[in-house]
Short mmCIF file of C-alpha atoms and ligand atoms in Angstrom, two decimals:
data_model
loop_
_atom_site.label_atom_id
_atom_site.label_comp_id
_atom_site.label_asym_id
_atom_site.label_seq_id
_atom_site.Cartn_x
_atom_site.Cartn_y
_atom_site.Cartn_z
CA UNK A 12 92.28 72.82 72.33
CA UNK A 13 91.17 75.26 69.50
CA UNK A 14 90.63 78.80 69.42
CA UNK A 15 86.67 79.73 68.43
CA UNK A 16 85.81 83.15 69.35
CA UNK A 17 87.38 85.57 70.67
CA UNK A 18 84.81 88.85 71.83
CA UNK A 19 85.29 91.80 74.58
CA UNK A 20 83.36 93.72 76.27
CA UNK A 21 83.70 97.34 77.84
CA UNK A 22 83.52 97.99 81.63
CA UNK A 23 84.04 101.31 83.47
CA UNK A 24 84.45 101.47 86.89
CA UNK A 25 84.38 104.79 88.98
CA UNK A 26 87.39 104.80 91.13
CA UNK A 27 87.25 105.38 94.67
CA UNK A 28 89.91 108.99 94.52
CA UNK A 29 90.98 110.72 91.61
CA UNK A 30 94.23 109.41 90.44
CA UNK A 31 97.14 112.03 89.03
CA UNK A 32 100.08 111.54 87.44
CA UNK A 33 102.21 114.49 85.53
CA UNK A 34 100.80 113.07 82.73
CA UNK A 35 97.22 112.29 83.12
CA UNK A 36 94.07 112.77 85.22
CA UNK A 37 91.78 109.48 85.66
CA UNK A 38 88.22 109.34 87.67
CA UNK A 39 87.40 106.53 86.17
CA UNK A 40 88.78 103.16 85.12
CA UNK A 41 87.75 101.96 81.29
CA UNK A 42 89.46 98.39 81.01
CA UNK A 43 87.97 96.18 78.01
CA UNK A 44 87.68 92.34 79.23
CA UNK A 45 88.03 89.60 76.68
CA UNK A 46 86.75 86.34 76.56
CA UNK A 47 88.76 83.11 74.55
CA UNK A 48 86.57 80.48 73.48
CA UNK A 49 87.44 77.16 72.52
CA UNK A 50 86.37 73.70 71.48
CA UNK A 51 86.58 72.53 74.85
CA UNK A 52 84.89 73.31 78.19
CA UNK A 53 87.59 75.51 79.24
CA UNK A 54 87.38 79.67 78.50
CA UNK A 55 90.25 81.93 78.83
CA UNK A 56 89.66 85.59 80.20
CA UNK A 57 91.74 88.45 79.81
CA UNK A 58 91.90 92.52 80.35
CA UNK A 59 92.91 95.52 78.62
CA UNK A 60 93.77 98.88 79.89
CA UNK A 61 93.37 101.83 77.24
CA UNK A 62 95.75 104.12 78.43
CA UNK A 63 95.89 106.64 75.05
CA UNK A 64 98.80 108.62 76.72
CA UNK A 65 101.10 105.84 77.04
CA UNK A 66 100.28 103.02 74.29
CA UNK A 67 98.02 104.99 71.86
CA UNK A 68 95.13 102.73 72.31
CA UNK A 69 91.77 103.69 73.10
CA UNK A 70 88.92 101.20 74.49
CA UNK A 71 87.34 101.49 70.84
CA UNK A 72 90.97 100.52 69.29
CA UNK A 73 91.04 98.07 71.62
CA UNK A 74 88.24 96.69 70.85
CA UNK A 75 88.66 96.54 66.49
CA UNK A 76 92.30 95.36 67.69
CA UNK A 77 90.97 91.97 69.64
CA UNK A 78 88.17 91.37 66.22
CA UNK A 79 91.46 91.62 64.21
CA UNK A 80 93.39 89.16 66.53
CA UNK A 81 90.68 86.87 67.03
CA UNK A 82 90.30 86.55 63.32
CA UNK A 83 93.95 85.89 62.86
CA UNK A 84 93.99 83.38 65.75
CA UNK A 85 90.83 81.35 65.35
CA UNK A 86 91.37 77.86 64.27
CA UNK A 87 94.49 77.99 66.13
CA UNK A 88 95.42 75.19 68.34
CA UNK A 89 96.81 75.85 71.60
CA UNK A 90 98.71 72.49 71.63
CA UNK A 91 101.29 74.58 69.67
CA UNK A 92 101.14 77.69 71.38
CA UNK A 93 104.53 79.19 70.61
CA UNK A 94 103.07 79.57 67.15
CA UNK A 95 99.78 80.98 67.89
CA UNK A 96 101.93 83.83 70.46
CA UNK A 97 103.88 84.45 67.45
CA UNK A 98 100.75 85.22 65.04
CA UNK A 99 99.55 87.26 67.86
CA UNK A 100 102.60 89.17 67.99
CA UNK A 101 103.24 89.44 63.77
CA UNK A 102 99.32 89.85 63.06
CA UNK A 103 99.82 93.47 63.53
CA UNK A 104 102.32 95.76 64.59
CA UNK A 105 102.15 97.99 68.03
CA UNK A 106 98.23 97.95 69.75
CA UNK A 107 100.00 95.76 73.13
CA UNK A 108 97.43 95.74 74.98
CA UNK A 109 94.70 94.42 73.13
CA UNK A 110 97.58 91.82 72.57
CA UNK A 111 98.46 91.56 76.68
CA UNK A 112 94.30 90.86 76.70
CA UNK A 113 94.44 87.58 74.25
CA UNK A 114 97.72 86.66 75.36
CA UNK A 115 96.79 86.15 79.39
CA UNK A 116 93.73 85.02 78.00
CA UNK A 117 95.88 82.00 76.83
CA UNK A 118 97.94 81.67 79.20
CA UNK A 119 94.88 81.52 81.44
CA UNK A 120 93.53 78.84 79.01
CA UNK A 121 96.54 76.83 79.11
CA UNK A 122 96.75 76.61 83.04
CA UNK A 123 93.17 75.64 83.17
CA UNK A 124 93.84 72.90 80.50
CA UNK A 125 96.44 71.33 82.99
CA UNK A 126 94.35 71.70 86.06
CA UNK A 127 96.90 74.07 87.58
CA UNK A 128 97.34 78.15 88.70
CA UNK A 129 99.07 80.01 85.94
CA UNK A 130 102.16 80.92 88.10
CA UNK A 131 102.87 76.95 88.57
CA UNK A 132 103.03 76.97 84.88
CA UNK A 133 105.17 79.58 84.46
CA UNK A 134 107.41 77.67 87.01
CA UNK A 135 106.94 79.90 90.02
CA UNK A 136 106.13 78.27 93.90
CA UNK A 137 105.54 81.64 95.57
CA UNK A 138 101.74 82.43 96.59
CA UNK A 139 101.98 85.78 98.41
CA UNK A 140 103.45 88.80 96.88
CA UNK A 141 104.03 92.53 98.77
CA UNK A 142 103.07 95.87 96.43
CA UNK A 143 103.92 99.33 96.76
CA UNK A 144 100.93 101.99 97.38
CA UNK A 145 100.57 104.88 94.77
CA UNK A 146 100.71 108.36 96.21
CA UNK A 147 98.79 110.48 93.67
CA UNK A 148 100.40 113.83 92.45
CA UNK A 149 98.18 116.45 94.25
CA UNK A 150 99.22 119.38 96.83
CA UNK A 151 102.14 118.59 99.54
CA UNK A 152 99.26 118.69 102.36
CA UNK A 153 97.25 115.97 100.57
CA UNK A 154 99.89 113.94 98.96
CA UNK A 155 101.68 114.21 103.51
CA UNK A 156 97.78 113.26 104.21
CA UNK A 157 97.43 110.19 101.70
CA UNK A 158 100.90 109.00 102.51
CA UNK A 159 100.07 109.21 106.37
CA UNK A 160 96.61 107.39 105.77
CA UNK A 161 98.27 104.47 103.95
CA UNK A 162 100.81 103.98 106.41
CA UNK A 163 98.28 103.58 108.91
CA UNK A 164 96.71 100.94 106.77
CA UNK A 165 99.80 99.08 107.21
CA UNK A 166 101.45 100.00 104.23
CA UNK A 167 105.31 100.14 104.04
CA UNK A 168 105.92 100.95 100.56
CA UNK A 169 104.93 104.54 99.06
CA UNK A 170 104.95 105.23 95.20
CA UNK A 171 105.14 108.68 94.72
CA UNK A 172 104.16 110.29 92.04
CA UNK A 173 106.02 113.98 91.01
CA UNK A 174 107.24 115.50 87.95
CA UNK A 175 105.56 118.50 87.52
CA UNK A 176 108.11 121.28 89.45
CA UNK A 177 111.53 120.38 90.90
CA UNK A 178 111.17 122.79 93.81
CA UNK A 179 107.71 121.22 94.98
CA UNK A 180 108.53 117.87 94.28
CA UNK A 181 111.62 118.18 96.69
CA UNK A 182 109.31 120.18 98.95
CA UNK A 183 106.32 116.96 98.67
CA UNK A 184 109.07 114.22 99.48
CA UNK A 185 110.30 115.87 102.50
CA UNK A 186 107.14 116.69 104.12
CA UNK A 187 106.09 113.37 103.26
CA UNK A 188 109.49 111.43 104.76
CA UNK A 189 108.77 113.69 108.09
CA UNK A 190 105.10 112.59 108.45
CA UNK A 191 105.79 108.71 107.98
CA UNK A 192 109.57 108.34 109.15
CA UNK A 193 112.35 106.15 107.73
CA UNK A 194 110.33 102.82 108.71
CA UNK A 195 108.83 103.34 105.48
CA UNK A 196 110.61 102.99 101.80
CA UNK A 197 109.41 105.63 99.17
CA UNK A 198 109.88 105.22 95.74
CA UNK A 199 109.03 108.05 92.92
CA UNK A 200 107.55 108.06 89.87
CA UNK A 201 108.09 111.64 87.68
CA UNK A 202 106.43 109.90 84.56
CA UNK A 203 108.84 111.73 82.31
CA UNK A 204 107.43 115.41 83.88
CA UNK A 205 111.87 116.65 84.25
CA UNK A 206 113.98 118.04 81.95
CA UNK A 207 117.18 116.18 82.14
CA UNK A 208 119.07 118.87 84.75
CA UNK A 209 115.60 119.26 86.85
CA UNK A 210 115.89 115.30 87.46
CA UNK A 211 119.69 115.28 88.32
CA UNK A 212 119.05 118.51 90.73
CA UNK A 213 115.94 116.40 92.26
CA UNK A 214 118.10 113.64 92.79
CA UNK A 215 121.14 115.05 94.28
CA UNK A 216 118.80 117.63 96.36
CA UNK A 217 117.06 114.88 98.09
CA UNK A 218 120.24 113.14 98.62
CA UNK A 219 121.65 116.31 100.46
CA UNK A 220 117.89 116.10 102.55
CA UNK A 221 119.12 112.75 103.73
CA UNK A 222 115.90 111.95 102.30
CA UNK A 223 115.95 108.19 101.74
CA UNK A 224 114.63 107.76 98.05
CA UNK A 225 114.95 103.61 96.94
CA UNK A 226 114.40 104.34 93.24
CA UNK A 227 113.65 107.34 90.64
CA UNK A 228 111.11 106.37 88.07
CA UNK A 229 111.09 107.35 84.44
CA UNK A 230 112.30 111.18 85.26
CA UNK A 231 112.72 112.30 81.83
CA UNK A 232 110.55 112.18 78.29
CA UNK A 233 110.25 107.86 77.08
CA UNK A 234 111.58 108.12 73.73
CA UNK A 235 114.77 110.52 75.25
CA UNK A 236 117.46 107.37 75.94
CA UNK A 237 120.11 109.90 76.26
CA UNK A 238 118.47 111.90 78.43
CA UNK A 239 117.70 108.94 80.48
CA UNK A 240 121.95 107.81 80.56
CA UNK A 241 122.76 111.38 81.51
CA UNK A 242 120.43 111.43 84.61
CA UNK A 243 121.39 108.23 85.61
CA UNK A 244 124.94 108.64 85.12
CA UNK A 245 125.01 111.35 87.43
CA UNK A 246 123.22 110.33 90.55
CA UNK A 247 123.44 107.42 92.67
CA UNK A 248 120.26 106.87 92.75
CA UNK A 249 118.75 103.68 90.77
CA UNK A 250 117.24 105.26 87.84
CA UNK A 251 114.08 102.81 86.15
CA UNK A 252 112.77 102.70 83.19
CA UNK A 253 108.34 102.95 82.55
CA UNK A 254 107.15 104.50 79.53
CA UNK A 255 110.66 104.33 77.41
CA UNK A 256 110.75 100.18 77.69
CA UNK A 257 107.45 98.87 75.82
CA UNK A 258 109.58 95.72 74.44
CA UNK A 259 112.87 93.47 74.65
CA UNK A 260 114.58 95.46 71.72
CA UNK A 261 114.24 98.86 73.82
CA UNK A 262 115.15 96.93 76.96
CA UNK A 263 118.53 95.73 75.27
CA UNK A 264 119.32 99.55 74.09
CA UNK A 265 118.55 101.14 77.18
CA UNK A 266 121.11 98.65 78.77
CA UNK A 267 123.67 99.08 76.29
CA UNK A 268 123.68 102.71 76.33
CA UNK A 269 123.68 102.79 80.75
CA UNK A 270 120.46 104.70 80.66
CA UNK A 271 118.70 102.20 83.57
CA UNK A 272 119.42 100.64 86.91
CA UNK A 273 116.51 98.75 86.53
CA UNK A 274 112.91 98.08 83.79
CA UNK A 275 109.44 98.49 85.19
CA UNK A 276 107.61 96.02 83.33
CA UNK A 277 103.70 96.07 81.95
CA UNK A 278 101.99 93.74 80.38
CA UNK A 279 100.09 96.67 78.51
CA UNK A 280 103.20 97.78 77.40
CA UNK A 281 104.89 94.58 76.08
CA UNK A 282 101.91 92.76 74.77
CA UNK A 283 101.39 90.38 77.62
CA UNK A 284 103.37 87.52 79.41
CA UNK A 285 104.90 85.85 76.13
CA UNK A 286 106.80 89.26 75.72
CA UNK A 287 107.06 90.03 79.69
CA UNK A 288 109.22 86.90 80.27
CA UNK A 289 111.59 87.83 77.44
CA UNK A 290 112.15 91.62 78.80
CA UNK A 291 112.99 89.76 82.13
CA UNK A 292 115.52 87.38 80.43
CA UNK A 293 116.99 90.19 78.97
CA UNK A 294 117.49 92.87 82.27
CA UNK A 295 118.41 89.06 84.12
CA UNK A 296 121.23 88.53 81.93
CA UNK A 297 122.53 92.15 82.05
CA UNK A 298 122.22 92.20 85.83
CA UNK A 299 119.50 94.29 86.87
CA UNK A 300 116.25 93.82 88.52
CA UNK A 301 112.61 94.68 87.04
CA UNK A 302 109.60 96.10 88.68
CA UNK A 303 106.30 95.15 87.69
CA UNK A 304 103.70 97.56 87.09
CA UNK A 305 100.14 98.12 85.85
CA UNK A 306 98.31 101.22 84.09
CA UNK A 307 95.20 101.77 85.86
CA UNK A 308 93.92 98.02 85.51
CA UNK A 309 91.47 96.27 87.00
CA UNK A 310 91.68 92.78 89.08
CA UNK A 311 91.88 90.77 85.89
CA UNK A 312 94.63 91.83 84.22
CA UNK A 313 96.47 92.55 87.61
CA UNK A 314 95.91 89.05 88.60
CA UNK A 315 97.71 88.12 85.40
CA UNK A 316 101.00 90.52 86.07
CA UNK A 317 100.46 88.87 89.86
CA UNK A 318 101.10 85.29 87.89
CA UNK A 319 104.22 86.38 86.29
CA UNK A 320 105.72 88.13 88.86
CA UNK A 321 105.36 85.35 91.45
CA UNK A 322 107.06 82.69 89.04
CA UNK A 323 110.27 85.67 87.53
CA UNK A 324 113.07 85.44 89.88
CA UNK A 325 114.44 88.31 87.80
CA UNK A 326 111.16 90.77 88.91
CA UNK A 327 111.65 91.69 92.53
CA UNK A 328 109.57 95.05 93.32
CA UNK A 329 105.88 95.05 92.90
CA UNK A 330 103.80 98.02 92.23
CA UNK A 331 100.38 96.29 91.61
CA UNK A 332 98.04 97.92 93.61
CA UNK A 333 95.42 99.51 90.91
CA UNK A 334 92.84 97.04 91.77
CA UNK A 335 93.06 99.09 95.25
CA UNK A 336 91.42 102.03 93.62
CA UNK A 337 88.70 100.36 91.56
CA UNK A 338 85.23 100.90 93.89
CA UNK A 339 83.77 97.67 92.52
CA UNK A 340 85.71 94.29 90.68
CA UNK A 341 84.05 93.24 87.60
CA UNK A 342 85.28 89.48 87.92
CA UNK A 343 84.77 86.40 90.32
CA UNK A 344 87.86 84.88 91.79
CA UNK A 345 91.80 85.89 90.91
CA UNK A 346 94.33 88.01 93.67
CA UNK A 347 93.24 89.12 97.12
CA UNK A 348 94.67 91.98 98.87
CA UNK A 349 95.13 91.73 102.34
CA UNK A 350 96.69 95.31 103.26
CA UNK A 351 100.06 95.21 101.37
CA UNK A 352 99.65 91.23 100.46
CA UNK A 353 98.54 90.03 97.58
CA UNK A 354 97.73 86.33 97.63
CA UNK A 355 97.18 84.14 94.47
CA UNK A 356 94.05 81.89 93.46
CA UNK A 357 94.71 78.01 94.09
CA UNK A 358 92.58 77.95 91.21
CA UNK A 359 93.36 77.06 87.50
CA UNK A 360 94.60 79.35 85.06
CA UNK A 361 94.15 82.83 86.55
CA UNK A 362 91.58 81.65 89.15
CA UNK A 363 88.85 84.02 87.52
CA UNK A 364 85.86 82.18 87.95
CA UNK A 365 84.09 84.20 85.69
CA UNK A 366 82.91 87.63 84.48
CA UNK A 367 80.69 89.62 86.79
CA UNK A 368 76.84 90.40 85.14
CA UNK A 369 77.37 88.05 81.94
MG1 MG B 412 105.66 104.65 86.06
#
């Protein structure tokens, strides 16, 4: 099976609430989808998330990223696909998630070649997967509000977003563990809004709350390792690992330095599942688990991290729940949420039947 054409094409989707983060203010989602042609009947799909902030990549760098791929890859047969994920990996340096787009795209390609659902591939026998809800950073009466509404809903996992003052954060958490009780498990997610001293005073304040926190997500600025150790060292809480861990080589330094408990995982960080899996190997044989996450994605490239995490013994928390926000779904077919479930496609490949309006 060769590679013809690669070609993408914009979306944006309103979502249904504004979403807020200490580092970033979205209405609406802007994902670019890819298509993967090839000499056969089969066509792989994929999905970018431009998420400038984070990766540095716009939809329009996206976009001249995926021309420059495709021309690099085209020809290529997928028979020997460990070369054609390296030339995706060495045709340029950094842009991961117009590389995560091709690469699922492939992946997707691959599965559908056999006749079989990407996470059978990959080795995985589990169909069902639970995520985590995201608690937007807003004021403590609508943050106690949104967590109280989701619980409702049936969820029992809250990801809450905080980093942008210590006192109020505290403040947010405890309001929101007295509205929903100790039933329910609340993770948070400063995306690197603390100083180093803010995030050990966070953590140790809550702990004196008997507020029951499972994990404390990237709390200080990514590139900042050190600052990451010395937070970590201090509390007892697991500290994990977002922004600072786009790919294996960081993963291995944060580890060898103590700076995480644990490595939340994107495919628009790494560059897709090729790179994914080896991150995994890497906090496996070191000993500690790995989330995985998405940047506001749609149902495409969610269904892809959805693949990977159902077939990675080593990735044990979900937080895939962006699809959840999206009003509409630009594709046919992948992951189904039902409340805090999300069940696979018996479907090849991804199990996206196609592209919505094309
Ligand atoms: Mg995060």
């Amino acid at each position: 099976m060769k590679i013809r054409r690669i070609t993408t094409k914009p979306i944006s989707i309103p979502l249904k609430q504004v979403f807020r983060t200490a580092l970033r203010t979205v209405n609406t989602l802007e994902n670019v989808l890819v298509r993967v042609e090839t000499d056969t009947e089969f066509t792989g799909f994929g999905s970018a998330a431009p998420t400038a902030v984070i990766t540095g990549e716009t939809a329009g760098s996206i976009a001249h990223a995926v021309a420059h791929i495709g021309a690099a890859l085209e020809g290529m047969d997928l028979a020997g696909h460990e070369l054609v994920f390296q030339r995706l990996n060495s045709c340029m340096v950094a842009n991961n998630s117009a590389k995560a787009a091709v690469d699922m795209a492939l992946y997707d390609l691959l599965a559908k070649s056999m006749g079989i659902p990407l996470y059978r591939l990959l080795g995985g026998n589990i169909q069902s997967l639970k995520t985590d809800i995201t608690i937007s950073l807003d004021s403590i009466d609508a943050m106690v509000e949104a967590s109280s509404a989701r619980v409702a809903e049936g969820f029992t996992i809250l990801k809450i977003k905080v980093g942008n003052n210590p006192e109020l954060d505290i403040e947010r958490l405890e309001q929101i563990y007295r509205a929903v009780g100790s039933e329910v498990s609340m993770r948070i997610d400063a995306n690197q809004g603390w100083q180093p001293k803010e995030a050990v005073y966070v953590g140790r304040e809550i702990a004196r709350r008997g507020i029951p926190v499972e994990l404390m997500e990237q709390p200080v600025a990514a590139h900042r390792y050190r600052d990451l150790a010395y937070v970590r060292k201090r509390l007892m809480l697991p500290v994990y690992g977002d922004e600072s861990v786009f790919s294996g080589t960081e993963a291995l330094e944060l580890i060898r330095i103590g700076a995480v408990d644990g490595i939340n995982i994107k495919l628009m960080k790494c560059g897709g599942i090729y790179n994914a899996r080896k991150i995994a190997a890497i906090a496996e044989a070191a000993g500690i688990p790995c989330m995985i996450g998405s940047m506001m994605e749609c149902h495409l490239s969610v269904t892809a991290a959805a693949h990977l995490a159902a077939a990675t013994s080593a990735i044990s928390i979900m937080d895939l729940d962006a699809p959840l926000f999206c009003s509409t779904n630009p594709v046919a077919g992948g992951i189904s949420y039902h409340g805090e479930e999300i069940v696979l496609p018996d479907e090849p490949g991804l199990g996206i039947s196609g592209l919505k309006g094309s």
